[in-house]
Amino acid sequence: MVERNIICYSEKSQSETETGESKFISMNDILSNDVLLRILVRLPNDCCRFVIRCSTVCKLWFSLINSIDYCNLRLMHDQSQSQSLPYALIFRYEYCGFSQPLYEYSSSSSAPNGSSTCYLDFLPWPKVRIYSSFDDLLLLSHGHDNNFLICNPLKRQYLDLPKPPASMARVRTDCIQGGLVFKPDVRQQRRLNPKLDLSQFSFRVMLRRWTGLDKDWISSYYVVTFCSETGKWRESALKFCDHSELHDSTPLSCNGMLHWLANTTMEECTYHGIVAVNPFEDANNPKYCRFIDFPLGLVQGNGRSSNLRVRFGLVRGQLRLAQLLGNKRVGFVLKVWELNYDHNVDDDDKGGSPWTWTLMHEVEVSANNHTLFVIAFHPDNGNVVFFLRYPRLICKYDIGEEKMEQVGHLPNEHYPYEFAESLYSYSLVHPLWPTPIPRAIPFV
């Protein structure tokens, strides 16, 4: 199956820096390291590539930008300025042929920013498939044998994973769904030491494929899980006893678990909850796979909880769920919930559940166009969602200001009405310092 990667990311263009070596030597001679460090800390953080380019100016700048002092000062500066982290949104639609970058407009500029080069053009393969994202990392595959890799597009680095078992490697890529997940304390680790690379974290890569229905219409899945500590894949099976079925939507990684929207085997396109899988647990552990009911205020059935009307995403690492329903009087009603997870509450506790929902927004959205769909969340701003507006416009909607802004459009082709059903989104949030990926991790 051929795919299209359509890229939307926010990145401010920067004026070209002077490249005369003598000018930099002169500046370094005049300024002390402390003063120069404080100047470098104030470089615009919304373009990580610019900071990386600055580190290549000379050895002194490289050592300063890669120092722990820079990280600490940068963190304090950004917190004092209340700066949000730069982010990227990648949209993928299947059955298409090429990539078109789509840039968001900066709040301080009226012009689109960034270059028009393909986001993944540094990879040696002409076509790759995107499976999931975590912070600034992507899980990808390439080739007919399903070679999987973890990639940091900003650092232009990637790591090939060992080949999965043959039962998964020989399956068509469009029949496999997968996710990348880290332990819950990974962000705390990064705050304490932003320069940690991928080899210093514990992570899992989980791949699954549907193996069929039994006579009672119960779905089963073949699952393989890669463990970063052992460097090996583990095979297991997954079966649901309540007619649930994992949808092919993009999995979300939070709280050390992978989350998939779930429909029933009786109603293929109607969601009825979320399945949370913890790849760090053994497949026989009751906490390995658990079901999360939708919030009570979410309207279900009759197409109102279909994949056109219900989407989930991450905002500051927390799972959010949106439902957008048509309303004859105002146009649409948008509801957004946030999922709260309490590690101290166990499913076995009397009447207890580790998950609770909080309604974050319930607003009316005025729109003359009757084909409006939620396609993504702003990963660092809980008041912003992204809409797909017929036929191919991508709009950013600020809930508090009730402001709809067109930020891009998909290629001008004849898409079917159900285009939004096959549009997958992946969010990338670039931390203070991009996650380095060693060329080879010494798996034990």
Short mmCIF file of C-alpha atoms in Angstrom, two decimals:
data_model
loop_
_atom_site.label_atom_id
_atom_site.label_comp_id
_atom_site.label_asym_id
_atom_site.label_seq_id
_atom_site.Cartn_x
_atom_site.Cartn_y
_atom_site.Cartn_z
CA MET A 1 0.00 0.00 0.00
CA VAL A 2 1.30 3.39 -0.94
CA GLU A 3 1.00 6.22 1.54
CA ARG A 4 1.27 9.94 1.63
CA ASN A 5 2.96 11.80 4.45
CA ILE A 6 1.57 15.32 4.64
CA ILE A 7 3.51 17.45 7.05
CA CYS A 8 2.36 20.36 9.15
CA TYR A 9 4.83 21.84 11.57
CA SER A 10 5.54 25.11 13.29
CA GLU A 11 9.00 26.44 12.76
CA LYS A 12 10.14 30.05 12.51
CA SER A 13 12.43 30.96 9.64
CA GLN A 14 15.67 32.56 10.68
CA SER A 15 17.84 35.07 8.90
CA GLU A 16 21.06 33.57 7.68
CA THR A 17 23.84 33.89 10.24
CA GLU A 18 27.13 35.37 9.33
CA THR A 19 29.62 32.69 8.44
CA GLY A 20 32.92 34.57 8.49
CA GLU A 21 35.14 32.65 10.89
CA SER A 22 37.07 35.78 11.83
CA LYS A 23 33.93 37.53 13.03
CA PHE A 24 33.11 34.68 15.40
CA ILE A 25 36.66 34.53 16.68
CA SER A 26 36.48 38.24 17.34
CA MET A 27 33.19 37.87 19.21
CA ASN A 28 34.56 35.02 21.30
CA ASP A 29 37.60 37.10 22.21
CA ILE A 30 35.48 40.03 23.37
CA LEU A 31 32.79 38.17 25.32
CA SER A 32 33.39 35.96 28.32
CA ASN A 33 32.00 32.43 28.25
CA ASP A 34 29.38 33.38 30.83
CA VAL A 35 28.10 36.32 28.77
CA LEU A 36 28.18 34.30 25.55
CA LEU A 37 26.29 31.47 27.24
CA ARG A 38 23.53 33.84 28.33
CA ILE A 39 23.26 35.20 24.80
CA LEU A 40 22.97 31.69 23.36
CA VAL A 41 20.28 30.83 25.90
CA ARG A 42 18.15 33.66 24.48
CA LEU A 43 18.22 32.31 20.94
CA PRO A 44 14.67 31.61 19.76
CA ASN A 45 13.61 28.20 21.00
CA ASP A 46 10.80 27.72 18.49
CA CYS A 47 13.31 26.62 15.89
CA CYS A 48 15.46 23.81 17.28
CA ARG A 49 17.25 23.46 13.97
CA PHE A 50 18.56 27.02 14.35
CA VAL A 51 20.02 26.21 17.78
CA ILE A 52 21.63 23.08 16.34
CA ARG A 53 23.13 25.11 13.48
CA CYS A 54 24.55 27.59 15.99
CA SER A 55 26.36 24.74 17.74
CA THR A 56 28.30 24.12 14.51
CA VAL A 57 29.72 27.66 14.32
CA CYS A 58 32.88 26.82 16.27
CA LYS A 59 34.16 24.50 18.97
CA LEU A 60 33.44 27.00 21.74
CA TRP A 61 29.80 27.43 20.76
CA PHE A 62 29.43 23.65 20.42
CA SER A 63 30.79 23.04 23.92
CA LEU A 64 28.63 25.79 25.45
CA ILE A 65 25.38 24.68 23.79
CA ASN A 66 26.08 21.05 24.74
CA SER A 67 26.86 21.87 28.37
CA ILE A 68 24.60 21.16 31.33
CA ASP A 69 24.82 24.88 32.23
CA TYR A 70 23.15 25.73 28.92
CA CYS A 71 20.35 23.24 29.59
CA ASN A 72 19.67 24.57 33.09
CA LEU A 73 19.75 28.23 32.01
CA ARG A 74 17.60 27.48 29.00
CA LEU A 75 15.02 25.73 31.13
CA MET A 76 14.83 28.65 33.57
CA HIS A 77 14.63 31.17 30.73
CA ASP A 78 11.83 29.36 28.90
CA GLN A 79 9.84 28.89 32.11
CA SER A 80 10.17 32.59 32.96
CA GLN A 81 9.00 33.52 29.45
CA SER A 82 6.18 30.93 29.52
CA GLN A 83 7.35 29.70 26.12
CA SER A 84 5.63 26.64 24.71
CA LEU A 85 7.75 23.90 23.23
CA PRO A 86 8.07 23.77 19.43
CA TYR A 87 6.00 21.01 17.92
CA ALA A 88 5.15 19.26 14.70
CA LEU A 89 2.03 17.60 13.34
CA ILE A 90 2.40 14.96 10.67
CA PHE A 91 -0.70 13.85 8.78
CA ARG A 92 -0.74 10.59 6.85
CA TYR A 93 -3.36 9.47 4.36
CA GLU A 94 -3.23 6.05 2.75
CA TYR A 95 -3.64 5.19 -0.95
CA CYS A 96 -1.75 8.33 -1.99
CA GLY A 97 1.54 8.93 -3.65
CA PHE A 98 3.72 11.84 -2.51
CA SER A 99 4.47 14.20 0.39
CA GLN A 100 3.57 17.85 0.67
CA PRO A 101 4.87 19.95 3.57
CA LEU A 102 2.30 22.17 5.25
CA TYR A 103 3.52 24.89 7.57
CA GLU A 104 1.77 26.58 10.44
CA TYR A 105 1.79 30.34 10.72
CA SER A 106 3.75 31.80 13.60
CA SER A 107 1.85 34.01 16.03
CA SER A 108 4.49 36.71 15.56
CA SER A 109 4.62 36.53 11.79
CA SER A 110 2.05 36.82 9.04
CA ALA A 111 4.04 34.67 6.66
CA PRO A 112 4.50 30.90 6.60
CA ASN A 113 7.82 29.71 7.90
CA GLY A 114 10.26 26.90 7.36
CA SER A 115 11.61 25.23 4.28
CA SER A 116 9.68 23.14 1.80
CA THR A 117 11.93 20.08 2.04
CA CYS A 118 10.42 16.76 2.99
CA TYR A 119 10.50 16.14 6.73
CA LEU A 120 11.96 12.65 6.31
CA ASP A 121 14.07 13.20 3.20
CA PHE A 122 17.31 12.32 5.00
CA LEU A 123 16.30 8.67 5.27
CA PRO A 124 17.90 6.37 2.66
CA TRP A 125 14.55 4.80 1.71
CA PRO A 126 12.14 6.51 -0.71
CA LYS A 127 9.05 5.30 1.16
CA VAL A 128 8.49 4.70 4.85
CA ARG A 129 5.41 4.03 6.94
CA ILE A 130 4.74 5.98 10.11
CA TYR A 131 3.25 4.00 13.02
CA SER A 132 3.42 6.23 16.08
CA SER A 133 5.24 9.05 17.85
CA PHE A 134 6.55 9.81 21.31
CA ASP A 135 7.83 13.30 22.16
CA ASP A 136 10.31 14.00 19.32
CA LEU A 137 10.64 10.38 18.12
CA LEU A 138 8.86 8.42 15.39
CA LEU A 139 8.38 4.69 14.92
CA LEU A 140 8.74 3.86 11.22
CA SER A 141 9.12 0.87 8.93
CA HIS A 142 10.59 0.42 5.47
CA GLY A 143 10.93 -2.31 2.90
CA HIS A 144 8.88 -5.41 2.16
CA ASP A 145 10.34 -7.29 5.13
CA ASN A 146 9.03 -4.78 7.67
CA ASN A 147 12.30 -3.37 8.94
CA PHE A 148 11.44 -1.15 11.91
CA LEU A 149 13.35 1.88 13.13
CA ILE A 150 13.15 4.74 15.63
CA CYS A 151 13.83 8.13 14.12
CA ASN A 152 14.40 11.70 15.33
CA PRO A 153 13.59 13.90 12.31
CA LEU A 154 15.07 17.01 13.90
CA LYS A 155 18.42 15.37 14.64
CA ARG A 156 18.17 13.47 11.34
CA GLN A 157 19.17 10.31 13.17
CA TYR A 158 17.62 6.85 13.24
CA LEU A 159 18.19 3.43 14.77
CA ASP A 160 17.30 0.15 13.07
CA LEU A 161 15.67 -2.36 15.41
CA PRO A 162 16.39 -6.08 15.18
CA LYS A 163 14.10 -7.87 12.74
CA PRO A 164 10.77 -8.94 14.25
CA PRO A 165 9.73 -12.62 14.19
CA ALA A 166 8.99 -14.02 10.74
CA SER A 167 5.27 -14.28 11.50
CA MET A 168 5.18 -10.49 11.67
CA ALA A 169 7.91 -9.66 9.15
CA ARG A 170 6.08 -11.34 6.27
CA VAL A 171 2.79 -9.49 6.88
CA ARG A 172 1.78 -6.54 4.68
CA THR A 173 2.61 -3.23 6.36
CA ASP A 174 -0.98 -1.99 6.15
CA CYS A 175 -2.07 -5.01 8.23
CA ILE A 176 0.23 -4.09 11.14
CA GLN A 177 -0.37 -1.47 13.79
CA GLY A 178 2.32 -0.50 16.26
CA GLY A 179 3.40 1.89 18.96
CA LEU A 180 6.47 3.19 20.78
CA VAL A 181 6.19 3.66 24.54
CA PHE A 182 8.53 4.66 27.37
CA LYS A 183 8.25 4.22 31.11
CA PRO A 184 6.17 6.90 32.89
CA ASP A 185 9.22 8.53 34.50
CA VAL A 186 10.96 9.31 31.20
CA ARG A 187 10.01 13.00 31.21
CA GLN A 188 11.23 13.41 34.79
CA GLN A 189 14.52 11.82 33.75
CA ARG A 190 14.82 14.27 30.88
CA ARG A 191 14.15 17.25 33.12
CA LEU A 192 16.96 16.15 35.44
CA ASN A 193 19.34 15.43 32.57
CA PRO A 194 18.21 16.75 29.16
CA LYS A 195 21.23 15.27 27.38
CA LEU A 196 20.27 11.61 27.91
CA ASP A 197 20.19 9.64 24.65
CA LEU A 198 17.88 6.84 23.54
CA SER A 199 20.15 4.09 24.88
CA GLN A 200 19.68 5.39 28.44
CA PHE A 201 15.89 4.96 28.48
CA SER A 202 13.73 1.88 28.92
CA PHE A 203 11.25 1.55 26.05
CA ARG A 204 9.05 -0.94 24.24
CA VAL A 205 7.89 -1.27 20.65
CA MET A 206 4.65 -3.18 20.30
CA LEU A 207 3.34 -4.51 16.97
CA ARG A 208 0.03 -6.23 16.52
CA ARG A 209 -1.98 -7.77 13.71
CA TRP A 210 -5.54 -9.03 13.66
CA THR A 211 -5.77 -12.81 13.31
CA GLY A 212 -9.54 -13.18 12.95
CA LEU A 213 -12.85 -13.83 14.68
CA ASP A 214 -13.89 -17.03 16.37
CA LYS A 215 -17.37 -18.52 16.16
CA ASP A 216 -18.57 -16.19 18.93
CA TRP A 217 -17.32 -13.07 17.08
CA ILE A 218 -14.42 -12.58 19.47
CA SER A 219 -11.38 -10.82 17.97
CA SER A 220 -7.86 -12.07 18.55
CA TYR A 221 -4.47 -10.54 17.80
CA TYR A 222 -0.92 -11.73 17.32
CA VAL A 223 1.44 -9.39 19.23
CA VAL A 224 5.22 -8.99 19.29
CA THR A 225 6.94 -6.65 21.74
CA PHE A 226 10.50 -5.39 21.53
CA CYS A 227 12.32 -4.83 24.84
CA SER A 228 15.14 -2.27 24.92
CA GLU A 229 16.84 -3.99 27.85
CA THR A 230 17.19 -7.39 26.15
CA GLY A 231 17.17 -6.30 22.51
CA LYS A 232 14.74 -9.13 21.72
CA TRP A 233 11.15 -9.52 20.56
CA ARG A 234 8.59 -11.35 22.69
CA GLU A 235 5.54 -13.03 21.13
CA SER A 236 2.10 -13.12 22.74
CA ALA A 237 -1.61 -13.25 21.96
CA LEU A 238 -4.36 -10.82 22.76
CA LYS A 239 -8.07 -11.64 22.84
CA PHE A 240 -11.14 -9.67 23.91
CA CYS A 241 -14.17 -11.30 25.50
CA ASP A 242 -16.58 -8.39 25.09
CA HIS A 243 -16.63 -8.11 21.29
CA SER A 244 -14.17 -5.22 21.39
CA GLU A 245 -11.85 -4.66 18.46
CA LEU A 246 -8.84 -2.37 18.24
CA HIS A 247 -9.31 0.29 15.60
CA ASP A 248 -6.55 1.09 13.12
CA SER A 249 -6.24 4.60 14.56
CA THR A 250 -2.86 5.97 15.65
CA PRO A 251 -2.02 4.63 19.13
CA LEU A 252 -1.28 7.15 21.87
CA SER A 253 1.54 6.63 24.33
CA CYS A 254 1.12 8.01 27.85
CA ASN A 255 1.54 6.78 31.44
CA GLY A 256 3.73 3.94 30.15
CA MET A 257 0.87 2.45 28.12
CA LEU A 258 -0.34 2.37 24.53
CA HIS A 259 -3.95 3.42 23.94
CA TRP A 260 -6.16 2.46 21.01
CA LEU A 261 -9.73 3.49 20.30
CA ALA A 262 -11.97 0.42 20.34
CA ASN A 263 -15.03 -0.43 18.30
CA THR A 264 -17.18 -3.55 18.44
CA THR A 265 -17.12 -6.44 16.01
CA MET A 266 -20.83 -5.72 15.40
CA GLU A 267 -20.34 -2.02 14.53
CA GLU A 268 -17.01 -1.59 12.79
CA CYS A 269 -16.87 2.21 12.67
CA THR A 270 -18.51 2.96 16.03
CA TYR A 271 -16.21 3.52 18.99
CA HIS A 272 -17.30 2.45 22.45
CA GLY A 273 -14.18 2.95 24.56
CA ILE A 274 -10.39 2.87 24.77
CA VAL A 275 -8.09 -0.11 25.25
CA ALA A 276 -4.89 0.51 27.27
CA VAL A 277 -2.05 -1.99 26.82
CA ASN A 278 1.00 -1.99 29.08
CA PRO A 279 3.88 -3.65 27.16
CA PHE A 280 6.08 -3.49 30.28
CA GLU A 281 3.85 -6.11 31.93
CA ASP A 282 3.65 -9.79 31.14
CA ALA A 283 0.78 -10.71 28.82
CA ASN A 284 -0.78 -12.84 31.60
CA ASN A 285 -0.83 -9.95 34.07
CA PRO A 286 -4.32 -8.46 34.59
CA LYS A 287 -2.78 -5.00 34.13
CA TYR A 288 -1.43 -5.90 30.69
CA CYS A 289 -4.64 -5.01 28.84
CA ARG A 290 -7.49 -2.97 30.31
CA PHE A 291 -10.62 -1.28 28.98
CA ILE A 292 -11.44 2.39 29.63
CA ASP A 293 -15.08 3.43 29.32
CA PHE A 294 -15.90 6.65 27.52
CA PRO A 295 -17.05 9.60 29.69
CA LEU A 296 -20.76 9.65 30.45
CA GLY A 297 -21.31 12.84 28.45
CA LEU A 298 -20.08 11.33 25.18
CA VAL A 299 -23.01 10.48 22.90
CA GLN A 300 -22.66 6.97 21.47
CA GLY A 301 -24.26 4.99 18.67
CA ASN A 302 -25.96 5.87 15.39
CA GLY A 303 -22.80 7.30 13.85
CA ARG A 304 -22.31 9.83 16.64
CA SER A 305 -19.30 8.00 18.08
CA SER A 306 -17.78 7.05 14.73
CA ASN A 307 -14.21 7.77 13.70
CA LEU A 308 -15.51 10.87 11.90
CA ARG A 309 -16.92 12.34 15.10
CA VAL A 310 -14.61 11.08 17.87
CA ARG A 311 -10.83 11.65 17.99
CA PHE A 312 -8.22 11.44 20.71
CA GLY A 313 -4.76 12.97 21.11
CA LEU A 314 -2.17 14.14 23.61
CA VAL A 315 -1.89 17.56 25.25
CA ARG A 316 1.19 18.01 27.46
CA GLY A 317 1.46 14.24 27.67
CA GLN A 318 -2.15 13.75 28.83
CA LEU A 319 -4.77 11.92 26.77
CA ARG A 320 -7.67 14.02 25.50
CA LEU A 321 -10.84 12.91 23.78
CA ALA A 322 -13.01 15.08 21.53
CA GLN A 323 -16.47 14.66 20.09
CA LEU A 324 -17.82 17.04 17.44
CA LEU A 325 -21.53 16.77 16.64
CA GLY A 326 -23.65 18.77 14.24
CA ASN A 327 -26.21 21.22 15.64
CA LYS A 328 -28.86 22.80 13.41
CA ARG A 329 -28.96 26.00 15.45
CA VAL A 330 -25.26 26.83 15.83
CA GLY A 331 -23.42 24.51 13.46
CA PHE A 332 -21.48 22.18 15.79
CA VAL A 333 -21.02 21.37 19.48
CA LEU A 334 -17.51 20.43 20.57
CA LYS A 335 -16.79 18.52 23.78
CA VAL A 336 -13.26 17.78 25.02
CA TRP A 337 -12.38 15.54 27.99
CA GLU A 338 -9.04 14.79 29.65
CA LEU A 339 -8.21 11.35 31.03
CA ASN A 340 -6.70 11.32 34.52
CA TYR A 341 -4.69 8.31 35.62
CA ASP A 342 -3.93 7.57 39.28
CA HIS A 343 -1.04 5.13 39.71
CA ASN A 344 -2.07 4.60 43.35
CA VAL A 345 -5.51 3.21 42.52
CA ASP A 346 -5.78 -0.42 41.47
CA ASP A 347 -8.54 -2.03 39.40
CA ASP A 348 -8.99 -4.59 42.15
CA ASP A 349 -9.84 -1.94 44.73
CA LYS A 350 -13.47 -2.00 45.74
CA GLY A 351 -15.31 0.20 43.27
CA GLY A 352 -12.00 1.71 42.25
CA SER A 353 -10.66 2.61 38.84
CA PRO A 354 -7.37 4.33 38.05
CA TRP A 355 -9.07 6.34 35.30
CA THR A 356 -11.40 9.31 35.61
CA TRP A 357 -12.55 11.83 33.01
CA THR A 358 -12.65 15.62 33.35
CA LEU A 359 -14.71 17.71 30.94
CA MET A 360 -12.37 20.47 29.75
CA HIS A 361 -14.51 22.17 27.09
CA GLU A 362 -18.11 22.18 25.89
CA VAL A 363 -18.52 24.91 23.29
CA GLU A 364 -20.52 25.81 20.23
CA VAL A 365 -18.58 26.11 16.97
CA SER A 366 -20.17 28.29 14.34
CA ALA A 367 -19.54 26.95 10.86
CA ASN A 368 -21.52 27.21 7.66
CA ASN A 369 -19.75 24.19 6.26
CA HIS A 370 -21.42 20.95 7.33
CA THR A 371 -18.29 18.82 6.84
CA LEU A 372 -16.02 19.71 9.75
CA PHE A 373 -13.90 17.14 11.58
CA VAL A 374 -11.46 17.20 14.49
CA ILE A 375 -8.15 15.80 13.20
CA ALA A 376 -5.57 16.76 15.87
CA PHE A 377 -4.91 18.47 19.18
CA HIS A 378 -2.33 21.15 19.80
CA PRO A 379 0.26 19.16 21.80
CA ASP A 380 1.14 22.05 24.12
CA ASN A 381 -2.02 24.20 24.22
CA GLY A 382 -5.21 22.68 25.61
CA ASN A 383 -7.35 25.48 24.13
CA VAL A 384 -6.47 24.69 20.50
CA VAL A 385 -7.67 21.90 18.21
CA PHE A 386 -7.17 21.34 14.49
CA PHE A 387 -10.09 20.83 12.14
CA LEU A 388 -10.34 19.43 8.64
CA ARG A 389 -12.76 21.59 6.73
CA TYR A 390 -14.28 20.38 3.47
CA PRO A 391 -12.85 19.75 1.05
CA ARG A 392 -9.18 19.89 2.19
CA LEU A 393 -8.57 22.87 4.47
CA ILE A 394 -6.70 22.48 7.76
CA CYS A 395 -7.83 25.03 10.34
CA LYS A 396 -6.59 25.85 13.81
CA TYR A 397 -9.38 26.68 16.23
CA ASP A 398 -8.79 28.61 19.46
CA ILE A 399 -11.61 27.59 21.79
CA GLY A 400 -11.23 30.52 24.21
CA GLU A 401 -11.10 33.18 21.50
CA GLU A 402 -13.60 31.34 19.26
CA LYS A 403 -11.20 31.99 16.39
CA MET A 404 -10.90 29.77 13.33
CA GLU A 405 -7.70 30.23 11.30
CA GLN A 406 -6.77 28.40 8.12
CA VAL A 407 -3.16 27.22 8.46
CA GLY A 408 -2.82 25.05 5.38
CA HIS A 409 -4.51 22.81 2.88
CA LEU A 410 -4.04 19.32 1.59
CA PRO A 411 -3.06 18.67 -2.03
CA ASN A 412 -5.66 19.62 -4.59
CA GLU A 413 -6.97 16.24 -5.60
CA HIS A 414 -10.35 14.54 -5.71
CA TYR A 415 -10.72 13.04 -2.27
CA PRO A 416 -13.77 10.99 -1.31
CA TYR A 417 -16.12 12.17 1.41
CA GLU A 418 -14.67 9.59 3.80
CA PHE A 419 -11.20 11.16 3.41
CA ALA A 420 -11.18 12.18 7.08
CA GLU A 421 -11.69 8.55 8.12
CA SER A 422 -8.29 7.61 6.69
CA LEU A 423 -6.38 10.69 7.85
CA TYR A 424 -3.92 9.80 10.63
CA SER A 425 -2.12 12.39 12.74
CA TYR A 426 1.13 12.16 14.70
CA SER A 427 2.30 14.85 17.09
CA LEU A 428 5.95 15.60 17.79
CA VAL A 429 6.93 17.82 20.71
CA HIS A 430 10.55 18.89 20.67
CA PRO A 431 12.01 19.02 24.19
CA LEU A 432 14.65 21.43 25.42
CA TRP A 433 17.26 19.35 23.65
CA PRO A 434 16.42 16.81 20.89
CA THR A 435 16.79 13.17 21.88
CA PRO A 436 20.10 11.87 20.47
CA ILE A 437 19.98 8.45 18.83
CA PRO A 438 23.21 6.43 18.85
CA ARG A 439 24.03 4.68 15.61
CA ALA A 440 23.94 1.37 17.43
CA ILE A 441 22.62 0.59 20.89
CA PRO A 442 24.51 -2.23 22.62
CA PHE A 443 21.46 -4.39 23.41
CA VAL A 444 22.32 -6.98 26.03
#
